[in-house]
Amino acid sequence: MTPLLPQQIAPVDTQQRALTDAYLAERIDALQAYFLGLRVQVDALLSPQLPAAAGKAYPYGRCEEITRELYALLATRLRQPQAPVEQLLHDFMAQGGIVRSVWGVLREQYFQNALQFGGLYVDVANDTVDVNKAPVEILPLTASGLVAVRDLAHFRRTAESYWGATIYANHLLPSLAPLLPMVSVSPGRLRSGLQSACDYMIALMCRDNFEQAEAWLREGPPPPDEEAAALLADTPADLRPWTDKGRDEAILACQRARIADCAADDRWRQARVLDYLRSLRGPAVTS
């Protein structure tokens, strides 16, 4: 069986259905109340720290941060369960129940972070797109509408509809193109930049040895000159194209990475992620 990618939705097999029925299905109200309590704690921590997203106050647009923080808090709690729900989840996991953070496309409308508990979908940031919704939503996973991103085309369609983005080929930072082959531009919605630096999409690019990344770099349109200049202005010089043929350099980077089996090289991948983070900080200051 193909290993799951980071944050990929796990299949709900016979075992997971049985464990969900035995431990969770009749305790949805208790789970809802428990996760609402955790969300109150997370909001108290994050709300003062995070600025407005797209001009809208917290929690708007903070699905990833809320879910990540709550999942970390839950993991800490479950090491030494105290509350009845914590003991329930601890026992569920001890019997083989899946508890994992997942990410995908929700109802073919937008990207979504959530938690999977066996056959349950638990959205602990349900109010980050529509702030009038309840903060926590629990549904059968099969009824949630959450699906994995299938490929770059699926990602692009979702980004275009959700972010109002235009997606271009990353001919700007060739060494990062095998993992981050896209540039998104969505004025007033999201900072322009490379896509997508989430663990799932990076692993998805590695899974086919950068074949679909290379195909998009060949076929996709380059960013407009104005956007390209703005992005490159804040980028360290060593990450920019060495020639005036950024497209060719990006394609060549995919081919070289494939020959060197970089998809299986964790150190190479980590180095590229660090380069990406360095690109966000801008050019190094020299004296």
PDB file of C-alpha atoms in Angstrom, residues 4-266:
ATOM      1  CA  LEU A   4       0.180   8.265   3.317  1.00  0.00           C
ATOM      2  CA  LEU A   5       1.564  11.693   2.585  1.00  0.00           C
ATOM      3  CA  PRO A   6       1.825  14.178   5.464  1.00  0.00           C
ATOM      4  CA  GLN A   7      -1.670  15.383   6.395  1.00  0.00           C
ATOM      5  CA  GLN A   8      -3.303  13.049   3.870  1.00  0.00           C
ATOM      6  CA  ILE A   9      -6.736  11.747   4.839  1.00  0.00           C
ATOM      7  CA  ALA A  10      -6.407   8.158   6.041  1.00  0.00           C
ATOM      8  CA  PRO A  11      -8.783   5.533   4.591  1.00  0.00           C
ATOM      9  CA  VAL A  12     -11.681   4.658   6.861  1.00  0.00           C
ATOM     10  CA  ASP A  13     -11.487   0.871   6.768  1.00  0.00           C
ATOM     11  CA  THR A  14     -13.462  -1.747   8.684  1.00  0.00           C
ATOM     12  CA  GLN A  15     -11.292  -1.342  11.787  1.00  0.00           C
ATOM     13  CA  GLN A  16     -11.634   2.436  11.851  1.00  0.00           C
ATOM     14  CA  ARG A  17     -15.390   2.258  11.367  1.00  0.00           C
ATOM     15  CA  ALA A  18     -15.713  -0.253  14.219  1.00  0.00           C
ATOM     16  CA  LEU A  19     -13.546   1.803  16.583  1.00  0.00           C
ATOM     17  CA  THR A  20     -15.389   4.998  15.690  1.00  0.00           C
ATOM     18  CA  ASP A  21     -18.719   3.330  16.415  1.00  0.00           C
ATOM     19  CA  ALA A  22     -17.468   1.836  19.680  1.00  0.00           C
ATOM     20  CA  TYR A  23     -15.759   4.901  21.135  1.00  0.00           C
ATOM     21  CA  LEU A  24     -16.923   8.081  19.433  1.00  0.00           C
ATOM     22  CA  ALA A  25     -20.192   7.875  17.530  1.00  0.00           C
ATOM     23  CA  GLU A  26     -22.429   8.098  20.605  1.00  0.00           C
ATOM     24  CA  ARG A  27     -20.334  10.815  22.265  1.00  0.00           C
ATOM     25  CA  ILE A  28     -20.431  13.594  19.684  1.00  0.00           C
ATOM     26  CA  ASP A  29     -21.885  16.116  22.152  1.00  0.00           C
ATOM     27  CA  ALA A  30     -19.113  15.454  24.657  1.00  0.00           C
ATOM     28  CA  LEU A  31     -16.480  15.739  21.928  1.00  0.00           C
ATOM     29  CA  GLN A  32     -18.047  18.982  20.692  1.00  0.00           C
ATOM     30  CA  ALA A  33     -17.958  20.505  24.180  1.00  0.00           C
ATOM     31  CA  TYR A  34     -14.386  19.370  24.763  1.00  0.00           C
ATOM     32  CA  PHE A  35     -13.050  20.808  21.514  1.00  0.00           C
ATOM     33  CA  LEU A  36     -14.920  24.054  22.106  1.00  0.00           C
ATOM     34  CA  GLY A  37     -13.078  24.292  25.422  1.00  0.00           C
ATOM     35  CA  LEU A  38      -9.732  23.762  23.709  1.00  0.00           C
ATOM     36  CA  ARG A  39     -10.651  26.341  21.089  1.00  0.00           C
ATOM     37  CA  VAL A  40     -11.282  28.953  23.806  1.00  0.00           C
ATOM     38  CA  GLN A  41      -7.731  28.371  25.062  1.00  0.00           C
ATOM     39  CA  VAL A  42      -6.265  28.552  21.577  1.00  0.00           C
ATOM     40  CA  ASP A  43      -8.152  31.768  20.805  1.00  0.00           C
ATOM     41  CA  ALA A  44      -6.824  33.367  23.987  1.00  0.00           C
ATOM     42  CA  LEU A  45      -3.299  32.525  22.848  1.00  0.00           C
ATOM     43  CA  LEU A  46      -3.502  33.367  19.135  1.00  0.00           C
ATOM     44  CA  SER A  47      -5.906  36.293  18.967  1.00  0.00           C
ATOM     45  CA  PRO A  48      -3.459  38.844  20.435  1.00  0.00           C
ATOM     46  CA  GLN A  49      -0.608  37.516  18.283  1.00  0.00           C
ATOM     47  CA  LEU A  50      -2.065  37.334  14.785  1.00  0.00           C
ATOM     48  CA  PRO A  51      -2.787  40.399  12.662  1.00  0.00           C
ATOM     49  CA  ALA A  52      -5.868  40.779  10.508  1.00  0.00           C
ATOM     50  CA  ALA A  53      -5.933  38.520   7.451  1.00  0.00           C
ATOM     51  CA  ALA A  54      -7.061  40.184   4.203  1.00  0.00           C
ATOM     52  CA  GLY A  55      -8.211  43.104   6.338  1.00  0.00           C
ATOM     53  CA  LYS A  56     -10.451  40.928   8.528  1.00  0.00           C
ATOM     54  CA  ALA A  57      -9.950  40.319  12.238  1.00  0.00           C
ATOM     55  CA  TYR A  58      -9.105  36.987  13.876  1.00  0.00           C
ATOM     56  CA  PRO A  59     -10.228  34.232  13.454  1.00  0.00           C
ATOM     57  CA  TYR A  60     -10.821  34.977   9.759  1.00  0.00           C
ATOM     58  CA  GLY A  61      -8.280  33.190   7.550  1.00  0.00           C
ATOM     59  CA  ARG A  62      -6.522  31.487  10.471  1.00  0.00           C
ATOM     60  CA  CYS A  63      -7.639  27.899   9.891  1.00  0.00           C
ATOM     61  CA  GLU A  64      -4.091  26.558   9.671  1.00  0.00           C
ATOM     62  CA  GLU A  65      -2.790  28.325  12.769  1.00  0.00           C
ATOM     63  CA  ILE A  66      -5.799  27.421  14.921  1.00  0.00           C
ATOM     64  CA  THR A  67      -5.827  23.779  13.856  1.00  0.00           C
ATOM     65  CA  ARG A  68      -2.077  23.394  14.341  1.00  0.00           C
ATOM     66  CA  GLU A  69      -2.124  24.973  17.796  1.00  0.00           C
ATOM     67  CA  LEU A  70      -5.139  22.996  18.958  1.00  0.00           C
ATOM     68  CA  TYR A  71      -3.690  19.725  17.679  1.00  0.00           C
ATOM     69  CA  ALA A  72      -0.464  20.399  19.597  1.00  0.00           C
ATOM     70  CA  LEU A  73      -2.463  21.179  22.749  1.00  0.00           C
ATOM     71  CA  LEU A  74      -4.491  17.998  22.307  1.00  0.00           C
ATOM     72  CA  ALA A  75      -1.341  15.894  21.875  1.00  0.00           C
ATOM     73  CA  THR A  76       0.025  17.278  25.135  1.00  0.00           C
ATOM     74  CA  ARG A  77      -3.222  16.551  26.958  1.00  0.00           C
ATOM     75  CA  LEU A  78      -3.468  12.984  25.684  1.00  0.00           C
ATOM     76  CA  ARG A  79      -0.035  12.051  27.057  1.00  0.00           C
ATOM     77  CA  GLN A  80      -1.540  12.260  30.533  1.00  0.00           C
ATOM     78  CA  PRO A  81      -5.316  12.212  30.092  1.00  0.00           C
ATOM     79  CA  GLN A  82      -7.346  13.871  32.818  1.00  0.00           C
ATOM     80  CA  ALA A  83     -10.795  14.707  31.451  1.00  0.00           C
ATOM     81  CA  PRO A  84     -13.183  11.856  30.515  1.00  0.00           C
ATOM     82  CA  VAL A  85     -12.985  12.781  26.818  1.00  0.00           C
ATOM     83  CA  GLU A  86      -9.197  12.682  26.976  1.00  0.00           C
ATOM     84  CA  GLN A  87      -9.296   9.183  28.444  1.00  0.00           C
ATOM     85  CA  LEU A  88     -11.794   8.171  25.766  1.00  0.00           C
ATOM     86  CA  LEU A  89      -9.524   9.416  22.982  1.00  0.00           C
ATOM     87  CA  HIS A  90      -6.487   7.856  24.647  1.00  0.00           C
ATOM     88  CA  ASP A  91      -8.245   4.475  24.726  1.00  0.00           C
ATOM     89  CA  PHE A  92      -9.434   4.917  21.137  1.00  0.00           C
ATOM     90  CA  MET A  93      -5.858   5.466  20.002  1.00  0.00           C
ATOM     91  CA  ALA A  94      -4.565   2.590  22.117  1.00  0.00           C
ATOM     92  CA  GLN A  95      -6.849   0.241  20.187  1.00  0.00           C
ATOM     93  CA  GLY A  96      -5.545   1.507  16.836  1.00  0.00           C
ATOM     94  CA  GLY A  97      -7.854   4.460  16.237  1.00  0.00           C
ATOM     95  CA  ILE A  98      -6.442   7.057  13.867  1.00  0.00           C
ATOM     96  CA  VAL A  99      -5.927  10.570  15.172  1.00  0.00           C
ATOM     97  CA  ARG A 100      -4.187  12.873  12.695  1.00  0.00           C
ATOM     98  CA  SER A 101      -4.112  16.360  11.287  1.00  0.00           C
ATOM     99  CA  VAL A 102      -5.395  16.419   7.712  1.00  0.00           C
ATOM    100  CA  TRP A 103      -5.513  18.952   4.881  1.00  0.00           C
ATOM    101  CA  GLY A 104      -7.338  19.002   1.579  1.00  0.00           C
ATOM    102  CA  VAL A 105     -10.071  20.611  -0.462  1.00  0.00           C
ATOM    103  CA  LEU A 106     -13.453  20.979   1.214  1.00  0.00           C
ATOM    104  CA  ARG A 107     -16.527  20.536  -0.995  1.00  0.00           C
ATOM    105  CA  GLU A 108     -14.446  21.623  -4.000  1.00  0.00           C
ATOM    106  CA  GLN A 109     -14.557  25.183  -2.670  1.00  0.00           C
ATOM    107  CA  TYR A 110     -11.538  25.911  -0.500  1.00  0.00           C
ATOM    108  CA  PHE A 111      -8.481  24.518   1.206  1.00  0.00           C
ATOM    109  CA  GLN A 112      -9.177  23.161   4.670  1.00  0.00           C
ATOM    110  CA  ASN A 113      -7.215  22.009   7.700  1.00  0.00           C
ATOM    111  CA  ALA A 114      -9.033  19.621  10.017  1.00  0.00           C
ATOM    112  CA  LEU A 115      -8.542  16.695  12.368  1.00  0.00           C
ATOM    113  CA  GLN A 116      -9.405  13.080  11.616  1.00  0.00           C
ATOM    114  CA  PHE A 117     -10.512  10.731  14.383  1.00  0.00           C
ATOM    115  CA  GLY A 118     -11.098   7.371  12.743  1.00  0.00           C
ATOM    116  CA  GLY A 119     -14.218   7.950  10.679  1.00  0.00           C
ATOM    117  CA  LEU A 120     -14.909  11.434  12.053  1.00  0.00           C
ATOM    118  CA  TYR A 121     -14.050  14.819  10.581  1.00  0.00           C
ATOM    119  CA  VAL A 122     -13.460  17.437  13.260  1.00  0.00           C
ATOM    120  CA  ASP A 123     -13.113  21.030  12.096  1.00  0.00           C
ATOM    121  CA  VAL A 124     -11.866  23.077  15.036  1.00  0.00           C
ATOM    122  CA  ALA A 125     -11.648  26.243  12.909  1.00  0.00           C
ATOM    123  CA  ASN A 126     -15.060  26.162  11.263  1.00  0.00           C
ATOM    124  CA  ASP A 127     -15.522  29.926  11.626  1.00  0.00           C
ATOM    125  CA  THR A 128     -12.403  31.073   9.799  1.00  0.00           C
ATOM    126  CA  VAL A 129     -14.115  31.590   6.432  1.00  0.00           C
ATOM    127  CA  ASP A 130     -17.577  32.559   7.704  1.00  0.00           C
ATOM    128  CA  VAL A 131     -17.131  34.010  11.199  1.00  0.00           C
ATOM    129  CA  ASN A 132     -20.836  33.529  11.899  1.00  0.00           C
ATOM    130  CA  LYS A 133     -20.490  29.733  11.874  1.00  0.00           C
ATOM    131  CA  ALA A 134     -19.940  27.630  14.988  1.00  0.00           C
ATOM    132  CA  PRO A 135     -16.230  27.341  15.840  1.00  0.00           C
ATOM    133  CA  VAL A 136     -16.298  23.524  15.877  1.00  0.00           C
ATOM    134  CA  GLU A 137     -18.003  21.130  13.465  1.00  0.00           C
ATOM    135  CA  ILE A 138     -17.994  17.334  13.764  1.00  0.00           C
ATOM    136  CA  LEU A 139     -19.232  15.156  10.903  1.00  0.00           C
ATOM    137  CA  PRO A 140     -18.729  11.669   9.522  1.00  0.00           C
ATOM    138  CA  LEU A 141     -15.668  11.965   7.319  1.00  0.00           C
ATOM    139  CA  THR A 142     -17.580  10.571   4.354  1.00  0.00           C
ATOM    140  CA  ALA A 143     -20.171  13.354   4.697  1.00  0.00           C
ATOM    141  CA  SER A 144     -17.697  16.178   5.231  1.00  0.00           C
ATOM    142  CA  GLY A 145     -16.756  16.722   1.601  1.00  0.00           C
ATOM    143  CA  LEU A 146     -13.036  16.850   2.417  1.00  0.00           C
ATOM    144  CA  VAL A 147     -10.847  15.269  -0.258  1.00  0.00           C
ATOM    145  CA  ALA A 148      -7.113  15.156  -0.850  1.00  0.00           C
ATOM    146  CA  VAL A 149      -5.570  17.470  -3.435  1.00  0.00           C
ATOM    147  CA  ARG A 150      -5.148  15.145  -6.404  1.00  0.00           C
ATOM    148  CA  ASP A 151      -2.616  17.053  -8.472  1.00  0.00           C
ATOM    149  CA  LEU A 152      -1.421  20.516  -9.459  1.00  0.00           C
ATOM    150  CA  ALA A 153      -4.470  21.139 -11.621  1.00  0.00           C
ATOM    151  CA  HIS A 154      -6.743  20.454  -8.636  1.00  0.00           C
ATOM    152  CA  PHE A 155      -4.678  22.834  -6.503  1.00  0.00           C
ATOM    153  CA  ARG A 156      -4.794  25.550  -9.158  1.00  0.00           C
ATOM    154  CA  ARG A 157      -8.562  25.323  -9.600  1.00  0.00           C
ATOM    155  CA  THR A 158      -9.102  25.598  -5.865  1.00  0.00           C
ATOM    156  CA  ALA A 159      -6.661  28.498  -5.475  1.00  0.00           C
ATOM    157  CA  GLU A 160      -8.340  30.330  -8.331  1.00  0.00           C
ATOM    158  CA  SER A 161     -11.815  29.984  -6.830  1.00  0.00           C
ATOM    159  CA  TYR A 162     -10.908  30.323  -3.126  1.00  0.00           C
ATOM    160  CA  TRP A 163      -8.208  32.985  -3.231  1.00  0.00           C
ATOM    161  CA  GLY A 164      -9.247  34.657  -6.472  1.00  0.00           C
ATOM    162  CA  ALA A 165      -5.721  33.812  -7.556  1.00  0.00           C
ATOM    163  CA  THR A 166      -3.999  33.635 -10.880  1.00  0.00           C
ATOM    164  CA  ILE A 167      -1.415  30.853 -10.908  1.00  0.00           C
ATOM    165  CA  TYR A 168       1.819  31.174 -12.871  1.00  0.00           C
ATOM    166  CA  ALA A 169       4.848  28.943 -13.380  1.00  0.00           C
ATOM    167  CA  ASN A 170       7.775  29.463 -11.032  1.00  0.00           C
ATOM    168  CA  HIS A 171      10.451  30.626 -13.447  1.00  0.00           C
ATOM    169  CA  LEU A 172      11.680  33.066 -10.782  1.00  0.00           C
ATOM    170  CA  LEU A 173      13.445  30.844  -8.229  1.00  0.00           C
ATOM    171  CA  PRO A 174      14.581  27.845 -10.309  1.00  0.00           C
ATOM    172  CA  SER A 175      16.253  25.866  -7.507  1.00  0.00           C
ATOM    173  CA  LEU A 176      12.946  25.796  -5.626  1.00  0.00           C
ATOM    174  CA  ALA A 177      10.812  24.938  -8.663  1.00  0.00           C
ATOM    175  CA  PRO A 178      10.842  21.126  -8.213  1.00  0.00           C
ATOM    176  CA  LEU A 179       9.043  21.507  -4.865  1.00  0.00           C
ATOM    177  CA  LEU A 180       7.340  24.865  -5.425  1.00  0.00           C
ATOM    178  CA  PRO A 181       6.488  25.045  -9.127  1.00  0.00           C
ATOM    179  CA  MET A 182       3.726  27.662  -8.877  1.00  0.00           C
ATOM    180  CA  VAL A 183       3.477  31.387  -8.189  1.00  0.00           C
ATOM    181  CA  SER A 184       0.139  32.704  -6.939  1.00  0.00           C
ATOM    182  CA  VAL A 185      -1.053  36.275  -7.350  1.00  0.00           C
ATOM    183  CA  SER A 186      -4.302  37.291  -5.651  1.00  0.00           C
ATOM    184  CA  PRO A 187      -4.396  41.053  -5.051  1.00  0.00           C
ATOM    185  CA  GLY A 188      -6.037  42.025  -1.788  1.00  0.00           C
ATOM    186  CA  ARG A 189      -6.417  38.432  -0.672  1.00  0.00           C
ATOM    187  CA  LEU A 190      -3.059  36.756  -0.206  1.00  0.00           C
ATOM    188  CA  ARG A 191       0.550  37.801  -0.459  1.00  0.00           C
ATOM    189  CA  SER A 192       1.977  36.890  -3.861  1.00  0.00           C
ATOM    190  CA  GLY A 193       4.475  34.059  -3.670  1.00  0.00           C
ATOM    191  CA  LEU A 194       5.478  30.475  -4.316  1.00  0.00           C
ATOM    192  CA  GLN A 195       3.032  27.613  -3.882  1.00  0.00           C
ATOM    193  CA  SER A 196       2.693  25.480  -2.016  1.00  0.00           C
ATOM    194  CA  ALA A 197       5.007  25.141   0.944  1.00  0.00           C
ATOM    195  CA  CYS A 198       2.686  22.901   2.955  1.00  0.00           C
ATOM    196  CA  ASP A 199       4.013  19.443   3.809  1.00  0.00           C
ATOM    197  CA  TYR A 200       1.386  17.640   1.744  1.00  0.00           C
ATOM    198  CA  MET A 201       2.080  19.495  -1.499  1.00  0.00           C
ATOM    199  CA  ILE A 202       5.850  19.184  -1.112  1.00  0.00           C
ATOM    200  CA  ALA A 203       5.458  15.441  -0.615  1.00  0.00           C
ATOM    201  CA  LEU A 204       3.084  15.266  -3.583  1.00  0.00           C
ATOM    202  CA  MET A 205       5.728  16.847  -5.820  1.00  0.00           C
ATOM    203  CA  CYS A 206       8.258  14.286  -4.593  1.00  0.00           C
ATOM    204  CA  ARG A 207       5.951  11.311  -5.098  1.00  0.00           C
ATOM    205  CA  ASP A 208       6.178  11.385  -8.907  1.00  0.00           C
ATOM    206  CA  ASN A 209       9.808  12.546  -8.960  1.00  0.00           C
ATOM    207  CA  PHE A 210       8.832  16.096  -9.959  1.00  0.00           C
ATOM    208  CA  GLU A 211       7.163  15.003 -13.219  1.00  0.00           C
ATOM    209  CA  GLN A 212       4.033  17.129 -12.821  1.00  0.00           C
ATOM    210  CA  ALA A 213       6.110  20.021 -11.493  1.00  0.00           C
ATOM    211  CA  GLU A 214       8.223  19.898 -14.649  1.00  0.00           C
ATOM    212  CA  ALA A 215       5.148  19.669 -16.861  1.00  0.00           C
ATOM    213  CA  TRP A 216       3.650  22.799 -15.288  1.00  0.00           C
ATOM    214  CA  LEU A 217       6.951  24.666 -15.568  1.00  0.00           C
ATOM    215  CA  ARG A 218       6.980  23.830 -19.298  1.00  0.00           C
ATOM    216  CA  GLU A 219       3.357  24.692 -19.979  1.00  0.00           C
ATOM    217  CA  GLY A 220       2.413  27.308 -17.411  1.00  0.00           C
ATOM    218  CA  PRO A 221       2.577  31.042 -18.110  1.00  0.00           C
ATOM    219  CA  PRO A 222       5.360  33.100 -16.549  1.00  0.00           C
ATOM    220  CA  PRO A 223       4.422  35.750 -13.965  1.00  0.00           C
ATOM    221  CA  PRO A 224       3.848  39.230 -15.399  1.00  0.00           C
ATOM    222  CA  ASP A 225       6.966  41.372 -15.441  1.00  0.00           C
ATOM    223  CA  GLU A 226       5.674  43.662 -12.697  1.00  0.00           C
ATOM    224  CA  GLU A 227       4.893  40.772 -10.340  1.00  0.00           C
ATOM    225  CA  ALA A 228       8.167  39.039 -11.174  1.00  0.00           C
ATOM    226  CA  ALA A 229      10.159  42.188 -10.431  1.00  0.00           C
ATOM    227  CA  ALA A 230       8.378  42.703  -7.112  1.00  0.00           C
ATOM    228  CA  LEU A 231       8.995  39.129  -5.993  1.00  0.00           C
ATOM    229  CA  LEU A 232      12.621  39.060  -7.096  1.00  0.00           C
ATOM    230  CA  ALA A 233      13.352  42.389  -5.435  1.00  0.00           C
ATOM    231  CA  ASP A 234      12.981  40.747  -2.026  1.00  0.00           C
ATOM    232  CA  THR A 235      14.813  37.541  -2.897  1.00  0.00           C
ATOM    233  CA  PRO A 236      18.447  36.652  -2.072  1.00  0.00           C
ATOM    234  CA  ALA A 237      20.611  36.882  -5.168  1.00  0.00           C
ATOM    235  CA  ASP A 238      21.756  33.257  -5.050  1.00  0.00           C
ATOM    236  CA  LEU A 239      18.171  32.025  -5.454  1.00  0.00           C
ATOM    237  CA  ARG A 240      17.433  34.094  -8.562  1.00  0.00           C
ATOM    238  CA  PRO A 241      17.985  32.788 -12.107  1.00  0.00           C
ATOM    239  CA  TRP A 242      21.622  32.808 -13.221  1.00  0.00           C
ATOM    240  CA  THR A 243      20.612  33.651 -16.787  1.00  0.00           C
ATOM    241  CA  ASP A 244      17.682  35.354 -18.509  1.00  0.00           C
ATOM    242  CA  LYS A 245      16.136  31.907 -19.101  1.00  0.00           C
ATOM    243  CA  GLY A 246      14.493  31.163 -15.787  1.00  0.00           C
ATOM    244  CA  ARG A 247      12.064  28.719 -17.407  1.00  0.00           C
ATOM    245  CA  ASP A 248      14.893  26.549 -18.719  1.00  0.00           C
ATOM    246  CA  GLU A 249      16.694  26.678 -15.374  1.00  0.00           C
ATOM    247  CA  ALA A 250      13.536  25.625 -13.511  1.00  0.00           C
ATOM    248  CA  ILE A 251      12.943  22.683 -15.860  1.00  0.00           C
ATOM    249  CA  LEU A 252      16.588  21.670 -15.583  1.00  0.00           C
ATOM    250  CA  ALA A 253      16.334  21.799 -11.775  1.00  0.00           C
ATOM    251  CA  CYS A 254      13.533  19.203 -11.929  1.00  0.00           C
ATOM    252  CA  GLN A 255      15.535  16.961 -14.243  1.00  0.00           C
ATOM    253  CA  ARG A 256      18.661  17.141 -12.115  1.00  0.00           C
ATOM    254  CA  ALA A 257      16.681  16.482  -8.945  1.00  0.00           C
ATOM    255  CA  ARG A 258      15.125  13.421 -10.581  1.00  0.00           C
ATOM    256  CA  ILE A 259      18.483  12.022 -11.714  1.00  0.00           C
ATOM    257  CA  ALA A 260      19.952  12.558  -8.246  1.00  0.00           C
ATOM    258  CA  ASP A 261      16.920  10.899  -6.585  1.00  0.00           C
ATOM    259  CA  CYS A 262      16.344  14.021  -4.518  1.00  0.00           C
ATOM    260  CA  ALA A 263      12.739  13.021  -3.874  1.00  0.00           C
ATOM    261  CA  ALA A 264      14.058  10.442  -1.414  1.00  0.00           C
ATOM    262  CA  ASP A 265      16.664  12.755   0.108  1.00  0.00           C
ATOM    263  CA  ASP A 266      15.333  14.381   3.275  1.00  0.00           C
TER     264      ASP A 266
END
